[in-house]
Amino acid sequence: MTAIDTAIRATAADIELIGVTKAYDAKTTVIPPINVALRPGEFTVVLGPSGCGKSTLLQMIAGLERVSGGKIVIGGREVQDLEPKHRGCAMVFQNYALYPHMTVAENMAYSLKVAGVSKADRAQRVGVVAKMVGLADFLPRKPGQLSGGQRQRVAIGRAIIREPGVLLFDEPLSNLDAQLRHDMRVELADLHRRIGATSVFVTHDQVEAMTLADRILILNKGLIEQFDTPKAIYHHPASVFVAKFIGAPPMNILAVTGDGSALRLADGQVVANYADKGSFQLGIRPEDIAVNAGGSIKAEIRYREDLGSHEILETNIADQNLRITMPFGAEIDTEQTLSLSFPRARLHLFDSETGRAIHNAFDDAKTAPTFVKEYQ
Amino acid sequence: MSSESSLFGHCWLPLLLVAPLMLLIVLFFYVPVFQAFYWSFFLEQPFGGGSEFVGLQNFARVLSDPEFWMAGWRTIVFMLTASTLAVAVPLMLAIAADRKIGLSYAARNILVWPKGIAGAAIGVVFAFIFNPFVGLMAPLNALFPGLWNPGMDGTDAFVTLVAAHVWSGIPFNFVILLAGLRSIPPTMYQAAAMDGASPWRRIADVQLPLIMPQLFLTFVLEFTESITSVFALIDTMTGGGPGGSTTLLVYKIYIDGFRGFDLSGASTQTAILMVFVLLLAACQFVFLGRRINYER
């Protein structure tokens, strides 16, 4: 494998978006000015719900979509006005977009052919790439004779054959079934490690984002909600949107009021001590709630879902829904009222108007670093 | 889908429903075809009456006639030039319309209209357009007398014929080819753009290979169409002249049969023409059809 490792290896380029914006006309702005810097060799996942502008962003980097303003700098070169082929990017498409009339080998070698690489060199490179993506035995076949996973491998092979400095992925796994998606995820991570290209991966699947990314860029209506490592995003979400988007089941968000000494639910129950006054949104992950461990917060069980490895309880607390994840084998009586406690270190506090996180709200020692960066 | 037997309870009902159409096809296609083949082995009297079996004598007579070979050669030249142009011109138009260049939406509609015009009418109009004294070429003729005269020059007449045929073939082929181009997924172009292919290169490497089924269909139809439907154009524009230069086989058959009353000779030539068209289509399917990738 070492020979292959050295054969295809990209010179990773950094990507900088400076005030990049996209508007189709005066009224429809898809992406307001965005500023982001991706390090060389970094695997960035752009995550967001459909229609958040993540694919548009990717297409602007690729050069398939014109920017309405701002600069795109790849490897120190301003590229926003260049043709796709001059940007040093390669792309893997959601529907594979393989040329149906060409064989696997021809599909992978097409960019080299256009670039005028000799036939012998093309064949040699195709051989190396085919081995890397596990398609060495399928080179003479047409895409129509391949399975979905194999087609995706061809698409990946086609992208990496030119050793691009930047690899772009547009929801490449969403057409695959669950098992295959998992396998391809592992392979992609492995390929990225071996090739070393700067990768931008667009998806709406938070599992793909959490497992693949060095850093996740979460987009909402074209705005960056948070750009940080998966760990930081999970443990220190910068906004209610991020908190709800990451994690399955998502974080519970409860409306609470601060009276100067404590945060109270609508029915007056105290959930945590807090010094400020006003209305807030309090977040706690379903798995962080301690059940029947001497807590004082009362909740009624409405519904119980047994998932084998764990259970999810849907409970009612001050007329708000609260999900609790219980480990397998926990003895719970559905008729009983639960007494809960919210571990202080696991609580997240958000401004009720802006939805932004209030950092270190419950960090009494005030020593924890501020993970969350503000954009815009 | 449910089985056919549950859709049609009676086996004679579907037959009854297609019967009117079958009757027309048999009456006006198969019967004349067999009649032509049959007559090609007999010597027919021009005004009816007794006919005499002559074996292959009709074929011997026709095949030894230089006029037949001349008409056959002209037919092949016309078939190759006219049908190639009748596919190439709509192909260019369709690629342009697919690109969404300016006015392509309007062009898409306008280009379809000539489909509704009868061949004879096209012939009359084109004869006028290419008239050496009042037509498009009249100003050039004024500058260079004798440059263009389809009434005197056989090549000019032939070119006029080809132009009229190509024009009449645009709508149908344009629609078919444009439909093929529209069905190519846009990500295919994006992928090619990422691979570094220029727009012209994308035409050659992506668009043309992906519309092969449509190109094949238009070529097969054009080849046969150019042999048979050209009759109306010849009859209205040139009458086979000047000096027989636009007498294609299909027109010669008409002249021999209905003007010269050589029914046997005309039938024989018809039989030969039919076998030629049949072989041509068969060859296209055997040598081209199998290579076409219908998968998207």
XYZ file of C-alpha atoms in Angstrom:
672
model
C 0.000 0.000 0.000
C 2.917 2.344 0.505
C 3.528 2.627 -3.228
C -0.044 3.718 -3.737
C 0.143 6.120 -0.854
C 2.916 8.047 -2.504
C 1.399 7.819 -5.969
C -1.667 9.955 -5.426
C -0.993 12.711 -3.015
C -2.320 16.192 -3.357
C -0.669 19.429 -2.419
C -3.408 20.701 -0.191
C -4.452 24.283 -0.726
C -6.061 26.572 1.801
C -9.381 28.148 0.913
C -10.438 31.588 1.969
C -13.849 33.083 1.374
C -13.800 36.834 1.842
C -17.194 38.503 1.855
C -18.496 35.958 -0.641
C -22.141 36.519 -1.375
C -24.778 35.104 -3.709
C -27.972 36.828 -4.734
C -30.177 35.864 -7.663
C -31.805 39.284 -7.721
C -32.276 42.267 -5.457
C -34.785 40.416 -3.293
C -33.480 36.847 -3.075
C -30.156 36.706 -1.310
C -29.143 33.089 -0.888
C -25.897 33.787 0.906
C -25.190 37.074 2.651
C -21.508 38.035 2.751
C -19.623 35.128 4.293
C -16.092 35.028 5.693
C -14.396 31.707 6.291
C -10.866 30.323 6.162
C -10.212 26.610 5.628
C -6.770 25.309 6.460
C -4.732 23.228 3.995
C -5.578 19.545 4.286
C -8.521 20.176 6.532
C -11.747 18.216 6.164
C -14.595 20.685 6.509
C -18.185 19.567 6.537
C -20.760 22.175 5.591
C -23.893 21.154 7.439
C -27.349 22.612 7.266
C -30.974 21.931 6.426
C -32.033 21.887 2.782
C -32.197 25.341 1.274
C -29.611 26.818 3.636
C -27.273 27.648 0.750
C -24.669 24.978 1.403
C -24.690 23.539 -2.124
C -24.580 27.033 -3.596
C -21.542 27.755 -1.473
C -19.826 24.616 -2.756
C -20.682 25.406 -6.358
C -19.250 28.892 -5.964
C -15.982 27.433 -4.703
C -16.000 24.987 -7.646
C -16.751 27.723 -10.161
C -20.035 26.210 -11.323
C -21.926 29.157 -9.861
C -20.792 32.764 -10.119
C -20.281 34.802 -6.968
C -22.373 37.953 -6.660
C -19.631 39.594 -4.646
C -16.516 38.934 -2.590
C -13.362 36.961 -3.185
C -12.501 33.271 -3.189
C -8.826 32.595 -2.590
C -7.518 29.067 -3.131
C -3.860 28.428 -2.401
C -3.133 32.155 -2.386
C -4.760 32.716 -5.788
C -7.934 34.711 -6.347
C -10.132 32.350 -8.323
C -13.653 33.776 -8.235
C -13.473 34.834 -11.880
C -11.668 31.724 -13.164
C -13.153 28.774 -15.011
C -13.651 25.622 -12.910
C -10.708 23.889 -14.561
C -8.290 26.607 -13.483
C -9.217 26.438 -9.801
C -7.541 23.158 -8.912
C -10.736 21.674 -7.507
C -12.408 18.356 -8.170
C -15.956 17.476 -7.262
C -17.987 14.412 -6.330
C -21.660 14.801 -7.155
C -24.697 13.503 -5.326
C -26.057 11.585 -8.319
C -22.502 10.524 -9.320
C -22.810 12.288 -12.730
C -20.742 9.608 -14.433
C -20.572 9.604 -18.225
C -22.821 6.649 -19.091
C -21.216 6.044 -22.488
C -17.698 5.714 -21.091
C -16.170 2.801 -19.237
C -15.013 3.127 -15.643
C -11.458 3.686 -16.857
C -12.544 6.314 -19.383
C -14.665 8.076 -16.797
C -11.753 8.346 -14.405
C -9.265 9.338 -17.091
C -11.450 11.911 -18.821
C -9.969 14.948 -17.076
C -6.474 13.734 -17.929
C -7.506 13.194 -21.549
C -8.860 16.740 -21.763
C -5.637 17.993 -20.203
C -3.665 16.212 -22.911
C -1.977 13.551 -20.774
C -0.557 10.718 -22.883
C -2.420 7.444 -23.156
C 0.247 5.474 -21.310
C 0.344 7.920 -18.409
C -3.431 7.917 -18.231
C -3.557 4.135 -18.047
C -0.932 4.109 -15.322
C -2.747 6.731 -13.212
C -6.095 4.986 -13.711
C -4.504 1.774 -12.472
C -3.257 3.443 -9.308
C -6.533 5.231 -8.580
C -8.638 2.166 -9.354
C -6.667 0.231 -6.753
C -7.141 3.018 -4.227
C -10.907 3.038 -4.632
C -11.154 -0.746 -4.995
C -12.276 -0.853 -8.619
C -9.294 -2.509 -10.280
C -11.482 -5.348 -11.586
C -14.186 -3.096 -12.989
C -12.246 -0.837 -15.365
C -13.800 -2.090 -18.641
C -17.353 -1.834 -17.329
C -19.861 0.891 -18.029
C -21.466 2.754 -15.100
C -24.815 1.111 -15.897
C -23.330 -2.243 -14.893
C -22.227 -1.045 -11.457
C -23.980 -0.821 -8.097
C -24.609 2.484 -6.377
C -21.598 2.128 -4.123
C -19.315 1.221 -7.018
C -20.550 4.202 -9.014
C -19.751 6.448 -6.096
C -16.240 4.993 -6.019
C -15.825 5.787 -9.714
C -16.936 9.344 -8.996
C -14.384 9.590 -6.195
C -11.679 8.056 -8.378
C -12.467 10.534 -11.125
C -12.125 13.368 -8.627
C -8.804 12.328 -7.111
C -7.004 11.266 -10.304
C -5.785 14.771 -11.027
C -4.472 15.085 -7.466
C -6.481 18.238 -6.875
C -5.564 20.556 -4.021
C -9.230 20.828 -3.132
C -11.829 18.061 -3.118
C -15.478 19.082 -3.069
C -18.264 16.684 -2.117
C -21.908 17.542 -2.777
C -23.932 15.178 -0.558
C -22.102 12.222 -2.079
C -23.553 9.578 0.230
C -27.210 10.510 0.283
C -28.152 8.154 -2.572
C -26.738 5.114 -0.778
C -28.459 2.827 1.692
C -27.627 3.016 5.386
C -25.055 0.215 5.531
C -23.227 1.358 2.415
C -23.268 4.931 3.643
C -21.475 3.852 6.786
C -18.862 1.865 4.850
C -18.252 4.691 2.397
C -17.897 7.121 5.296
C -15.108 5.042 6.749
C -13.465 4.764 3.336
C -13.747 8.477 2.686
C -12.094 9.269 5.984
C -9.308 6.836 5.113
C -8.895 8.273 1.601
C -8.747 11.786 2.968
C -5.986 10.785 5.343
C -4.012 9.237 2.481
C -4.538 11.926 -0.166
C -4.407 14.917 2.088
C -6.405 17.307 -0.113
C -8.370 20.091 1.503
C -11.880 18.681 1.502
C -15.219 20.445 1.652
C -18.119 18.096 2.177
C -21.707 19.286 1.995
C -24.375 17.284 3.779
C -27.559 17.560 5.797
C -26.665 14.424 7.741
C -25.268 15.274 11.163
C -23.769 11.802 11.586
C -21.628 12.280 8.473
C -20.630 15.683 9.765
C -19.691 14.452 13.231
C -17.701 11.453 11.982
C -15.882 12.939 8.994
C -15.159 16.522 9.871
C -12.101 18.183 11.292
C -14.362 21.172 11.576
C -18.065 21.586 10.902
C -19.492 24.720 9.379
C -23.154 24.977 10.236
C -25.195 27.099 7.861
C -28.679 28.420 8.458
C -30.307 30.577 5.782
C -26.882 31.360 4.370
C -25.510 32.507 7.716
C -22.780 30.702 9.624
C -24.250 29.553 12.915
C -21.025 27.961 14.113
C -17.709 26.810 12.685
C -15.807 24.532 15.001
C -14.693 20.988 15.746
C -17.404 18.326 16.081
C -16.624 18.039 19.780
C -16.928 21.770 20.455
C -20.133 21.942 18.429
C -21.646 19.068 20.353
C -20.619 20.238 23.779
C -20.762 23.983 23.266
C -23.384 24.789 20.645
C -23.279 28.460 19.747
C -27.009 28.804 19.235
C -30.342 27.107 19.750
C -30.308 26.195 16.043
C -27.019 24.301 16.406
C -28.143 22.706 19.668
C -31.270 21.349 17.996
C -29.504 20.327 14.795
C -26.715 18.245 16.318
C -27.404 15.165 18.400
C -30.016 12.428 18.126
C -32.426 12.851 19.729
C -31.789 16.602 19.697
C -31.129 18.740 22.733
C -34.119 19.705 24.858
C -34.787 23.437 24.828
C -36.944 24.759 27.674
C -38.263 28.277 28.103
C -37.213 29.529 31.556
C -37.323 32.804 33.461
C -34.566 34.158 35.675
C -35.776 35.864 38.849
C -32.351 37.030 40.017
C -31.436 33.933 41.954
C -32.760 30.986 39.953
C -34.122 29.891 36.565
C -37.733 28.813 36.819
C -40.060 26.940 34.483
C -43.529 28.319 33.758
C -44.982 26.287 36.638
C -42.488 27.764 39.097
C -40.142 24.785 39.404
C -36.526 25.792 39.879
C -34.215 24.092 37.364
C -30.933 25.840 38.188
C -29.481 28.695 40.177
C -28.647 31.733 38.089
C -27.938 35.329 38.968
C -29.399 37.240 35.984
C -32.985 38.264 35.400
C -34.971 37.860 32.172
C -36.262 35.142 29.927
C -33.879 32.526 28.569
C -33.838 29.248 26.729
C -32.262 26.429 28.660
C -30.733 23.481 26.842
C -29.965 20.006 28.144
C -29.207 16.873 26.157
C -31.545 13.895 26.697
C -28.648 11.710 27.849
C -27.429 14.257 30.423
C -30.572 14.244 32.559
C -30.264 12.325 35.819
C -33.430 10.380 36.616
C -34.581 9.404 40.119
C -31.243 10.348 41.622
C -32.630 12.606 44.303
C -33.521 15.439 41.936
C -36.333 17.846 42.634
C -37.652 18.569 39.118
C -40.908 16.748 38.399
C -41.905 15.409 34.971
C -44.750 13.179 33.739
C -44.042 10.351 31.322
C -46.136 10.602 28.177
C -44.582 7.988 25.961
C -41.814 5.455 26.031
C -39.755 4.237 23.083
C -37.657 1.108 23.507
C -34.752 1.066 21.037
C -33.047 -2.013 22.447
C -29.758 -0.477 23.433
C -31.509 2.399 25.174
C -34.922 3.887 25.822
C -36.252 7.307 25.036
C -38.831 8.767 27.397
C -41.079 11.541 26.167
C -42.061 13.494 29.240
C -44.061 16.569 30.041
C -42.557 19.305 32.163
C -44.464 22.541 32.715
C -46.402 21.922 29.455
C -43.165 21.545 27.484
C -41.792 18.415 25.916
C -38.672 16.928 27.501
C -36.889 13.903 26.042
C -34.798 11.694 28.275
C -32.473 8.924 27.121
C -32.283 6.031 29.577
C -29.681 3.286 29.474
C -30.829 -0.264 28.733
C -32.431 -2.010 31.708
C -33.419 1.071 33.677
C -36.441 0.286 35.854
C -39.052 2.905 35.112
C -42.719 2.763 35.959
C -44.641 4.552 33.219
C -47.328 5.630 35.675
C -44.894 7.270 38.012
C -43.907 10.928 38.088
C -40.177 11.203 37.516
C -37.942 13.273 39.700
C -35.114 14.701 37.654
C -31.995 16.688 38.207
C -30.108 18.658 35.573
C -26.347 18.459 36.186
C -25.157 22.052 36.252
C -22.099 21.391 34.069
C -24.345 19.950 31.347
C -26.671 22.902 31.013
C -26.617 25.337 28.091
C -28.137 28.793 28.266
C -29.312 30.770 25.248
C -30.615 34.280 24.835
C -34.332 33.896 24.211
C -34.427 36.620 21.567
C -31.320 35.999 19.460
C -30.999 32.298 20.212
C -27.234 32.770 20.738
C -25.458 30.914 23.523
C -24.495 32.709 26.718
C -20.987 31.430 27.289
C -19.927 29.876 30.537
C -23.261 30.705 32.106
C -22.985 27.833 34.554
C -19.229 27.672 34.791
C -18.896 28.840 38.349
C -15.102 28.671 38.274
C -14.999 30.692 35.021
C -11.953 28.798 33.859
C -13.291 26.968 30.842
C -12.117 28.312 27.485
C -14.598 30.027 25.223
C -15.036 27.524 22.407
C -17.693 29.363 20.573
C -16.668 31.892 18.031
C -18.986 34.533 16.713
C -19.305 35.040 12.976
C -20.678 38.069 11.163
C -49.605 -3.464 -13.930
C -52.270 -6.106 -14.089
C -52.089 -8.881 -16.610
C -53.435 -8.289 -20.099
C -56.132 -10.895 -19.773
C -57.738 -8.982 -16.925
C -57.727 -5.794 -18.964
C -59.277 -7.386 -22.025
C -61.813 -10.036 -21.085
C -62.443 -11.033 -24.692
C -59.611 -11.942 -26.954
C -61.456 -10.640 -30.044
C -62.124 -7.196 -28.577
C -58.580 -5.862 -29.054
C -58.559 -7.297 -32.564
C -61.829 -5.557 -33.304
C -60.441 -2.270 -32.013
C -57.367 -2.355 -34.241
C -59.262 -3.706 -37.226
C -60.052 -0.326 -38.882
C -56.405 0.698 -38.749
C -55.203 -2.702 -39.921
C -57.647 -2.534 -42.803
C -56.191 0.790 -43.935
C -52.620 -0.441 -43.622
C -53.326 -3.649 -45.514
C -55.374 -1.930 -48.197
C -53.070 0.965 -48.887
C -49.656 -0.420 -47.976
C -49.310 -4.188 -48.061
C -51.569 -4.852 -51.026
C -49.790 -2.319 -53.302
C -46.424 -3.622 -52.125
C -47.293 -7.174 -53.048
C -48.935 -5.970 -56.237
C -45.717 -4.192 -57.246
C -43.638 -7.279 -56.571
C -46.149 -9.406 -58.419
C -46.244 -7.133 -61.480
C -42.489 -7.020 -61.651
C -42.581 -10.598 -62.919
C -45.286 -9.949 -65.538
C -45.613 -7.881 -68.634
C -48.683 -5.728 -67.956
C -50.850 -4.155 -70.627
C -50.962 -0.378 -70.259
C -54.761 -0.209 -70.328
C -55.555 -3.430 -68.485
C -56.285 -6.765 -70.069
C -54.178 -9.879 -70.266
C -50.792 -9.999 -68.592
C -47.963 -12.324 -69.439
C -45.491 -13.980 -67.088
C -41.975 -13.040 -68.172
C -39.837 -14.177 -65.226
C -36.855 -11.937 -64.641
C -37.020 -10.193 -67.988
C -38.335 -6.989 -66.455
C -35.356 -6.892 -64.084
C -32.931 -7.566 -66.914
C -34.464 -4.721 -68.894
C -34.430 -2.233 -66.017
C -30.936 -3.080 -64.840
C -29.479 -2.687 -68.323
C -31.011 0.759 -68.695
C -28.418 3.514 -68.035
C -31.256 5.893 -67.121
C -32.082 3.667 -64.149
C -28.526 3.718 -62.909
C -28.310 7.474 -63.321
C -31.501 7.947 -61.328
C -30.246 5.488 -58.727
C -26.947 7.332 -58.376
C -28.742 10.670 -57.996
C -30.983 9.104 -55.374
C -27.972 7.983 -53.344
C -26.235 11.370 -53.660
C -29.444 13.092 -52.606
C -29.947 10.658 -49.725
C -26.448 11.229 -48.373
C -26.316 15.015 -48.728
C -29.921 15.867 -47.939
C -30.367 13.565 -44.967
C -27.003 14.470 -43.467
C -27.849 18.154 -43.699
C -31.408 17.511 -42.533
C -29.960 16.088 -39.310
C -26.921 18.380 -38.960
C -28.818 21.662 -39.312
C -31.507 20.811 -36.731
C -28.731 19.453 -34.484
C -26.964 22.819 -34.492
C -30.236 24.611 -33.873
C -31.165 22.224 -31.063
C -27.788 22.638 -29.339
C -28.165 26.393 -29.556
C -31.743 26.277 -28.272
C -30.706 23.970 -25.439
C -27.986 26.437 -24.400
C -30.702 28.993 -23.731
C -29.026 31.574 -25.905
C -31.063 34.703 -26.654
C -34.491 34.127 -28.188
C -34.138 30.371 -27.923
C -37.573 30.043 -26.391
C -39.186 31.809 -29.331
C -36.979 29.910 -31.763
C -38.063 26.622 -30.231
C -41.659 27.372 -31.194
C -41.001 28.952 -34.551
C -38.777 26.103 -35.700
C -41.572 23.609 -35.164
C -44.140 25.272 -37.397
C -42.872 24.126 -40.821
C -43.872 20.599 -39.759
C -47.417 21.496 -40.696
C -46.593 22.417 -44.308
C -47.175 19.960 -47.131
C -44.264 18.958 -49.345
C -45.881 20.332 -52.491
C -46.411 23.732 -50.858
C -42.765 23.819 -49.728
C -41.761 23.017 -53.304
C -43.771 25.886 -54.754
C -42.417 28.344 -52.177
C -38.802 27.252 -52.615
C -39.074 27.357 -56.388
C -40.040 30.979 -55.925
C -37.330 31.725 -53.331
C -34.655 30.290 -55.609
C -36.078 31.790 -58.764
C -33.099 33.262 -60.656
C -34.935 36.496 -61.549
C -37.014 37.387 -58.500
C -35.633 35.120 -55.755
C -32.884 35.412 -53.179
C -30.149 34.860 -55.745
C -31.454 37.516 -58.146
C -29.096 40.274 -56.912
C -26.104 37.955 -57.341
C -27.325 37.009 -60.785
C -27.499 40.709 -61.673
C -23.829 41.039 -60.729
C -22.656 37.775 -62.276
C -25.067 36.870 -65.054
C -25.685 33.134 -65.305
C -24.324 32.369 -61.843
C -27.502 30.807 -60.605
C -30.190 29.241 -62.738
C -31.885 26.077 -61.512
C -33.974 26.041 -64.651
C -30.886 25.612 -66.832
C -28.185 24.219 -64.547
C -28.633 20.705 -63.162
C -26.430 21.286 -60.093
C -28.333 24.435 -59.170
C -31.597 22.520 -59.437
C -30.204 19.745 -57.270
C -29.019 22.228 -54.628
C -32.457 23.832 -54.586
C -34.010 20.440 -54.047
C -31.647 19.630 -51.176
C -32.286 23.012 -49.550
C -36.042 22.565 -49.690
C -35.795 19.054 -48.295
C -33.494 20.077 -45.443
C -35.773 22.943 -44.552
C -38.819 20.690 -44.454
C -36.931 18.211 -42.258
C -35.923 20.759 -39.612
C -39.018 20.743 -37.356
C -39.310 17.043 -36.675
C -35.590 16.405 -36.249
C -35.221 19.561 -34.192
C -37.915 18.448 -31.759
C -36.480 14.958 -31.405
C -32.899 16.165 -30.921
C -33.862 18.949 -28.527
C -35.843 16.468 -26.416
C -32.722 14.310 -26.268
C -30.566 17.224 -25.202
C -33.054 18.383 -22.574
C -32.986 14.990 -20.916
C -29.240 15.149 -20.201
C -28.911 15.870 -16.476
C -27.277 19.263 -15.789
C -24.783 17.701 -13.387
C -23.316 15.901 -16.413
C -22.212 19.273 -17.785
C -20.993 20.351 -14.367
C -18.924 17.196 -14.064
C -17.458 17.785 -17.527
C -16.730 21.408 -16.627
C -14.922 20.247 -13.483
C -12.972 17.805 -15.652
C -11.807 20.782 -17.686
C -13.870 20.259 -20.846
C -14.706 23.428 -22.762
C -18.258 23.969 -24.054
C -17.222 22.793 -27.539
C -15.538 19.755 -26.120
C -18.634 18.999 -24.080
C -20.677 18.891 -27.296
C -18.384 16.220 -28.714
C -17.731 14.211 -25.559
C -20.964 14.485 -23.606
C -23.879 15.815 -25.632
C -23.481 13.917 -28.883
C -22.789 10.516 -27.273
C -25.763 10.972 -24.958
C -28.202 11.816 -27.756
C -27.044 8.900 -29.946
C -30.457 7.217 -29.709
C -32.124 10.383 -31.015
C -29.470 10.922 -33.698
C -29.850 7.327 -34.809
C -33.620 7.649 -34.995
C -33.490 10.839 -37.050
C -30.885 9.370 -39.413
C -32.842 6.194 -40.050
C -36.033 8.128 -40.672
C -34.248 10.734 -42.796
C -32.575 8.146 -45.009
C -35.855 6.522 -45.941
C -37.726 9.813 -46.005
C -35.213 11.435 -48.356
C -35.741 8.626 -50.851
C -39.518 8.658 -50.905
C -40.951 11.995 -49.785
C -38.820 13.999 -52.177
C -41.393 13.270 -54.868
C -43.607 16.236 -53.987
C -40.630 18.603 -54.111
C -39.409 17.351 -57.492
C -42.875 17.419 -58.963
C -43.508 21.030 -57.983
C -40.004 22.492 -58.302
C -38.131 20.921 -61.181
C -40.300 18.282 -62.795
C -37.206 16.116 -62.845
C -35.226 18.560 -64.936
C -33.309 20.250 -66.246
C -32.202 17.434 -68.508
C -33.144 14.778 -65.965
C -30.651 16.126 -63.436
C -33.204 15.939 -60.597
C -34.919 12.760 -61.741
C -34.459 10.623 -58.649
C -35.620 7.036 -58.694
C -38.956 7.749 -57.042
C -39.730 10.370 -59.683
C -38.565 8.151 -62.523
C -40.938 5.438 -61.311
C -43.800 7.901 -61.464
C -42.830 9.114 -64.935
C -42.323 5.585 -66.303
C -45.503 4.229 -64.769
C -47.997 7.034 -65.143
C -46.667 9.004 -68.078
C -44.995 6.237 -70.061
C -47.511 3.565 -69.003
C -44.668 1.105 -68.510
C -46.388 -0.496 -65.515
C -44.106 -3.503 -65.375
C -40.952 -1.426 -65.570
C -42.223 0.935 -62.857
C -43.226 -1.997 -60.649
C -39.833 -3.562 -61.090
C -38.061 -0.348 -60.127
C -40.406 0.024 -57.158
C -39.515 -3.463 -56.008
C -35.809 -2.719 -56.349
C -36.176 0.586 -54.468
C -38.111 -1.081 -51.665
C -35.534 -3.814 -51.237
C -32.806 -1.146 -51.203
C -34.555 0.896 -48.492
C -35.194 -2.244 -46.473
C -31.551 -3.318 -46.690
C -30.417 0.187 -45.830
C -32.507 0.309 -42.671
C -31.431 -3.211 -41.744
C -27.759 -2.271 -42.174
C -28.206 0.793 -39.996
C -29.716 -1.269 -37.230
C -27.156 -4.036 -37.513
C -24.043 -1.879 -37.727
C -25.063 1.229 -35.772
C -28.078 0.380 -33.660
C -26.302 -2.191 -31.538
C -23.537 0.165 -30.554
C -25.869 2.746 -29.181
C -25.997 3.099 -25.458
C -29.573 3.693 -24.447
C -28.693 3.935 -20.787
C -28.629 7.229 -19.041
